[in-house]
XYZ file of C-alpha atoms in Angstrom:
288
model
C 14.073 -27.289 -15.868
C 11.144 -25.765 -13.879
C 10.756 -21.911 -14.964
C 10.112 -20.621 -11.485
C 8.923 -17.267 -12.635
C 6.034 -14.726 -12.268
C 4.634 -13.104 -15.761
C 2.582 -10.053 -15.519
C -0.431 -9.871 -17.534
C -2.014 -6.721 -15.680
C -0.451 -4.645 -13.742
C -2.507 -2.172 -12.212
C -2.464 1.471 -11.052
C 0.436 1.254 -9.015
C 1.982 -2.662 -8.311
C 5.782 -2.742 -6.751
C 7.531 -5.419 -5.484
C 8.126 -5.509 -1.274
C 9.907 -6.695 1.677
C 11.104 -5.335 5.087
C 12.588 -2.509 3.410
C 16.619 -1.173 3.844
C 16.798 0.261 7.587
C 20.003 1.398 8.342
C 21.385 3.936 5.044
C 19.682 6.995 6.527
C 23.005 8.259 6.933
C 22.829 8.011 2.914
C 19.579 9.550 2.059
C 18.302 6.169 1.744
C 14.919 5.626 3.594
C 13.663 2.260 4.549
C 10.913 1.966 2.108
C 9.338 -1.681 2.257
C 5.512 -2.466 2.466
C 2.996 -0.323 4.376
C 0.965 -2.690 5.891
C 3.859 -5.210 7.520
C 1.352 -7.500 9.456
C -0.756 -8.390 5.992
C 2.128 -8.829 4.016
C 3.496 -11.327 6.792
C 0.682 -13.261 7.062
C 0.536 -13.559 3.234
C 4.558 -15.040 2.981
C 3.106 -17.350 5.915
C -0.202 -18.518 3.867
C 2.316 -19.734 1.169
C 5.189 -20.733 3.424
C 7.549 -18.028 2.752
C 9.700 -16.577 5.117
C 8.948 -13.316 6.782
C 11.576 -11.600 4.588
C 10.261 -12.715 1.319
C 9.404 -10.082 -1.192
C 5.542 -9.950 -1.780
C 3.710 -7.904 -4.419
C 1.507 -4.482 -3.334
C -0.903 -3.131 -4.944
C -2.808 -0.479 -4.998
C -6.700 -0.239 -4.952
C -7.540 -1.565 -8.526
C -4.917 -4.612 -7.993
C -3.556 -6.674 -10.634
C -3.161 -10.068 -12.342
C 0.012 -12.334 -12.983
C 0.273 -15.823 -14.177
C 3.012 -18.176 -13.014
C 5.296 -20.169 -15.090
C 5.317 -23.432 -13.050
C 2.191 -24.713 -10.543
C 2.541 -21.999 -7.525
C 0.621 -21.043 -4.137
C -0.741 -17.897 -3.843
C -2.151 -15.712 -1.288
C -3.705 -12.278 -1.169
C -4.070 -10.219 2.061
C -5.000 -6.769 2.975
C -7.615 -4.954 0.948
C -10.419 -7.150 1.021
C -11.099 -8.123 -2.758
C -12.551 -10.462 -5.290
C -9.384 -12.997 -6.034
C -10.175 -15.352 -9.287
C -8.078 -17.689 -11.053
C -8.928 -18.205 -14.893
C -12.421 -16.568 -14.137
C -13.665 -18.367 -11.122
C -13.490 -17.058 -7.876
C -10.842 -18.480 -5.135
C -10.091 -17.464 -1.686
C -8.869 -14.156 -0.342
C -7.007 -14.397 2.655
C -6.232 -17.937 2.039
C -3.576 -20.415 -0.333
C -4.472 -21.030 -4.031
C -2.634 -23.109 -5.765
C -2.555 -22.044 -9.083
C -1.215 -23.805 -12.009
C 1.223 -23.241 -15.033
C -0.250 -20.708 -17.566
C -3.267 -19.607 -15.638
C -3.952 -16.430 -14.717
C -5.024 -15.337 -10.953
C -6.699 -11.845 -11.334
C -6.711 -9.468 -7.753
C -9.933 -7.068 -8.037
C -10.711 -3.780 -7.049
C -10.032 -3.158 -3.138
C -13.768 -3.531 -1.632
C -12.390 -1.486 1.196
C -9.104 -0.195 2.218
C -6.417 0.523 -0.406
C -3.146 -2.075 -0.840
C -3.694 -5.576 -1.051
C -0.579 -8.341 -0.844
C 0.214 -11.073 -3.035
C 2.951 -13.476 -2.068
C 3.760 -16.550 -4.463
C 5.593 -19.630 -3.066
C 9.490 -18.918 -3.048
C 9.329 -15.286 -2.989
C 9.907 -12.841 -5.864
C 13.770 -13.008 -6.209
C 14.567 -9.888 -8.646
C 17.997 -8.083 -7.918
C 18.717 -6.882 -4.399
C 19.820 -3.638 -4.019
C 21.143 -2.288 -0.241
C 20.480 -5.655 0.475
C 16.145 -5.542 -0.044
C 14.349 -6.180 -2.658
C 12.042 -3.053 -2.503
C 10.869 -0.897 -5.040
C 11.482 3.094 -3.074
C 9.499 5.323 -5.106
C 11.547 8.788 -3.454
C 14.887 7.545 -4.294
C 14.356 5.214 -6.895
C 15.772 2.651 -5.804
C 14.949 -1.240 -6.465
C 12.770 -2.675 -9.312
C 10.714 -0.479 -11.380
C 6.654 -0.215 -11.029
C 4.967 -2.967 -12.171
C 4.672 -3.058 -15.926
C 2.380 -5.075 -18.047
C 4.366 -8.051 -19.725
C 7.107 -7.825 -17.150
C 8.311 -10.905 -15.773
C 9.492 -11.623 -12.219
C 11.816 -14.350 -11.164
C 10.853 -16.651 -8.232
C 12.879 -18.180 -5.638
C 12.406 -22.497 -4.974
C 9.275 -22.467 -2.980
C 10.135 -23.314 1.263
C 8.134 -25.187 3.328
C 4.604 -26.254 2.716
C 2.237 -23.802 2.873
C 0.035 -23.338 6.095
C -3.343 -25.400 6.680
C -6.040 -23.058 7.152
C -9.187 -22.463 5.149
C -9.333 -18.500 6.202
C -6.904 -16.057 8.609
C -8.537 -13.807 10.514
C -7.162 -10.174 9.406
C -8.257 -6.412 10.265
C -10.774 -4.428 8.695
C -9.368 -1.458 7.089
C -10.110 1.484 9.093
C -13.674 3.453 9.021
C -11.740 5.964 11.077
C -8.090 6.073 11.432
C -6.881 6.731 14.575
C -3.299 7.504 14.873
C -1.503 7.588 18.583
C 0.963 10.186 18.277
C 3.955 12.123 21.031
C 4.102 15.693 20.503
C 7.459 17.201 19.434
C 10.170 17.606 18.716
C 8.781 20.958 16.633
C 5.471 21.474 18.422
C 6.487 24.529 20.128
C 6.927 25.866 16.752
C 2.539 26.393 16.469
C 0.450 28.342 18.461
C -1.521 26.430 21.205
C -4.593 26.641 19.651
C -2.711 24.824 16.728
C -1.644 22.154 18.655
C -4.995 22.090 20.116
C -6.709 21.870 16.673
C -4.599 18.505 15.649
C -4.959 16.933 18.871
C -8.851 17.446 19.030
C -10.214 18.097 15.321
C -10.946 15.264 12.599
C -9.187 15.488 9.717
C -9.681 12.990 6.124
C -7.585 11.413 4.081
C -6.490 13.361 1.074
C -6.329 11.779 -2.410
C -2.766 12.858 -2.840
C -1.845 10.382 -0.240
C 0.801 7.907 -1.142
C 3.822 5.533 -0.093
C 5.940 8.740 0.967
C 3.148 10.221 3.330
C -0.497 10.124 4.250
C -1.654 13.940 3.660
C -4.586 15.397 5.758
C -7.206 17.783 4.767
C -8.793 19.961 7.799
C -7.629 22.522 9.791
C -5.042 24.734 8.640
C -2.500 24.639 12.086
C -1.088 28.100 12.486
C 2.586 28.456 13.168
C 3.825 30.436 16.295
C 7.316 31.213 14.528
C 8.201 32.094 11.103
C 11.553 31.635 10.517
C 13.289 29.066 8.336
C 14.144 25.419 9.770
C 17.223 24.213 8.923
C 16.517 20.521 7.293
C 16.946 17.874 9.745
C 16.431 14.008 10.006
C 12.852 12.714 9.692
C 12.000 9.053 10.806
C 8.547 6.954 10.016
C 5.806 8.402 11.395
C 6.686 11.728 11.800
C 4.034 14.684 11.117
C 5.285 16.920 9.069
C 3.459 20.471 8.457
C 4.256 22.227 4.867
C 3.182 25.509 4.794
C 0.001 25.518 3.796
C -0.633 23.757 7.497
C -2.350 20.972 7.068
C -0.520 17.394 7.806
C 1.717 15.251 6.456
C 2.199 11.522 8.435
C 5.571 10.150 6.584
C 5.691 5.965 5.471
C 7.900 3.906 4.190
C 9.100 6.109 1.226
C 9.745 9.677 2.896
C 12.840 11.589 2.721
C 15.800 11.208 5.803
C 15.660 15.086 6.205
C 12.766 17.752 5.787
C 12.828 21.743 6.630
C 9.213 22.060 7.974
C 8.743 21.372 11.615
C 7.234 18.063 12.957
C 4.532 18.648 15.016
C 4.627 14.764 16.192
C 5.337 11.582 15.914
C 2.570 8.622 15.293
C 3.323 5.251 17.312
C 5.025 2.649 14.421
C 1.882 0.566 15.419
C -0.580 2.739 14.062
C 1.137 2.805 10.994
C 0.092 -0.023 8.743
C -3.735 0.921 9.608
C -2.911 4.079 7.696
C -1.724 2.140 4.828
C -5.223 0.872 4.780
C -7.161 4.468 4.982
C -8.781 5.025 1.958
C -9.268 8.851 0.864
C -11.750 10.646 2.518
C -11.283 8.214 6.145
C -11.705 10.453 8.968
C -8.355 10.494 10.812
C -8.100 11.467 14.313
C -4.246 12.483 16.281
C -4.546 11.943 19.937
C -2.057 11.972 21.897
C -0.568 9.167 23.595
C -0.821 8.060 26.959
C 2.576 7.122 28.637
């Protein structure tokens, strides 16, 4: 019997398994979690012939390598990168097919931050809430990547598409993020408000899958009481204390006490996945 199955021979600074995430257990303190950049990790399950919902491998800027047990396809989206298979180079942003015992290796990020791998069949480990994603806030799903680890794979679908290249987006030289005011804007000053909505702020090396942090101009708050916690969704802006932003992805809490400020359109959102630290980030607001 084939061994449909995905060993991992370097894993990387920070490789989890992905899908569409677990909407609907807010209620629970469950978030959605899932991959950042949705439209790259789609068009990698459709370079191999997955379906949408198939769960895809992210990295995160220094990749990763694997080697599958039985003759795969392979493709690797997002974070343009070197791709090689036993040492040569192969395709980015295109299907490899890459036989038993060899090892595809997924370089450094040449810009941008979280690249996708998706394998013919899907990675198939244990569903839990019915996804397949690793939530690094609740803990939820399959642990980090590991090195040695080894991740079942599902019979691969249909054959994989016929293209040479797919045209994908550059990760963002500035990151421009669409937002609606509220519903805790009235808790800064004007000139606060005036300050996100006009000043350029950069990506801050703490950033990760919970939320993209800002560094730039403190934003001064007009009240000083407490705020009782209340729900949080994707996108929101979040301002800690210390004023300076916090966009939430697909890992943040369902309920913060510091006032949102705004909330960023869910299309801007897997650009930000993308920004890499120090990307000048702009908040303007949206246009109805």
């Amino acid at each position: 019997m084939t061994d449909r199955a995905l060993a991992v021979v370097r894993a990387g600074a920070l490789t989890t398994v992905q899908d569409r995430g677990r909407p609907g257990h807010a209620h629970l303190g469950v978030p959605r979690s899932g991959v950042l950049d949705g439209p790259a990790a789609a068009l990698a399950n459709r370079l191999v012939g997955n379906t949408p919902e198939a769960a895809v491998l992210e990295t995160t800027l220094n990749g990763c390598s694997v080697s599958p047990r039985s003759t795969v396809t392979i493709a690797v989206t997002g974070a343009p990168c070197a791709v090689t298979v036993d040492g040569g180079p192969v395709a980015w942003g295109a299907p490899v097919r890459v036989r038993a015992g060899s090892v595809l290796d997924v370089g450094p990020a040449v810009s941008g931050v979280r690249a996708y791998v998706a394998v013919s069949g899907g990675l198939t480990v244990e569903p839990v809430l019915g996804s397949r994603a690793t939530d690094l806030l609740s803990g939820l799903g399959p642990a980090p990547l590991t090195d040695g680890a080894v991740l079942p794979l599902g019979p691969p679908g249909r054959a994989h598409a016929p293209v040479d290249a797919a045209p994908q987006p550059a990760p963002p030289a500035e990151l421009l993020l669409r937002v609606a005011l509220g519903p805790r804007d009235d808790w800064f000053t004007p000139e606060a408000v005036r300050l996100f909505t006009s000043r350029t702020y950069r990506v801050s090396p703490a950033s990760n899958r919970i939320g993209l942090r800002a560094t730039g101009p403190a934003l001064e708050r007009a009240r000083r009481a407490e705020l009782p916690s209340e729900g949080v969704v994707l996108g929101a802006v979040q301002v800690p204390p210390d004023g300076t932003p916090v966009v939430f992805l697909a890992d943040h809490p369902t309920t913060g006490g510091y006032p949102v400020i705004a909330c960023v359109r869910r299309a801007d959102l897997p650009a930000a996945a993308q920004a890499a630290p120090g990307t000048p980030v702009r908040f303007l607001v949206a246009r109805r």
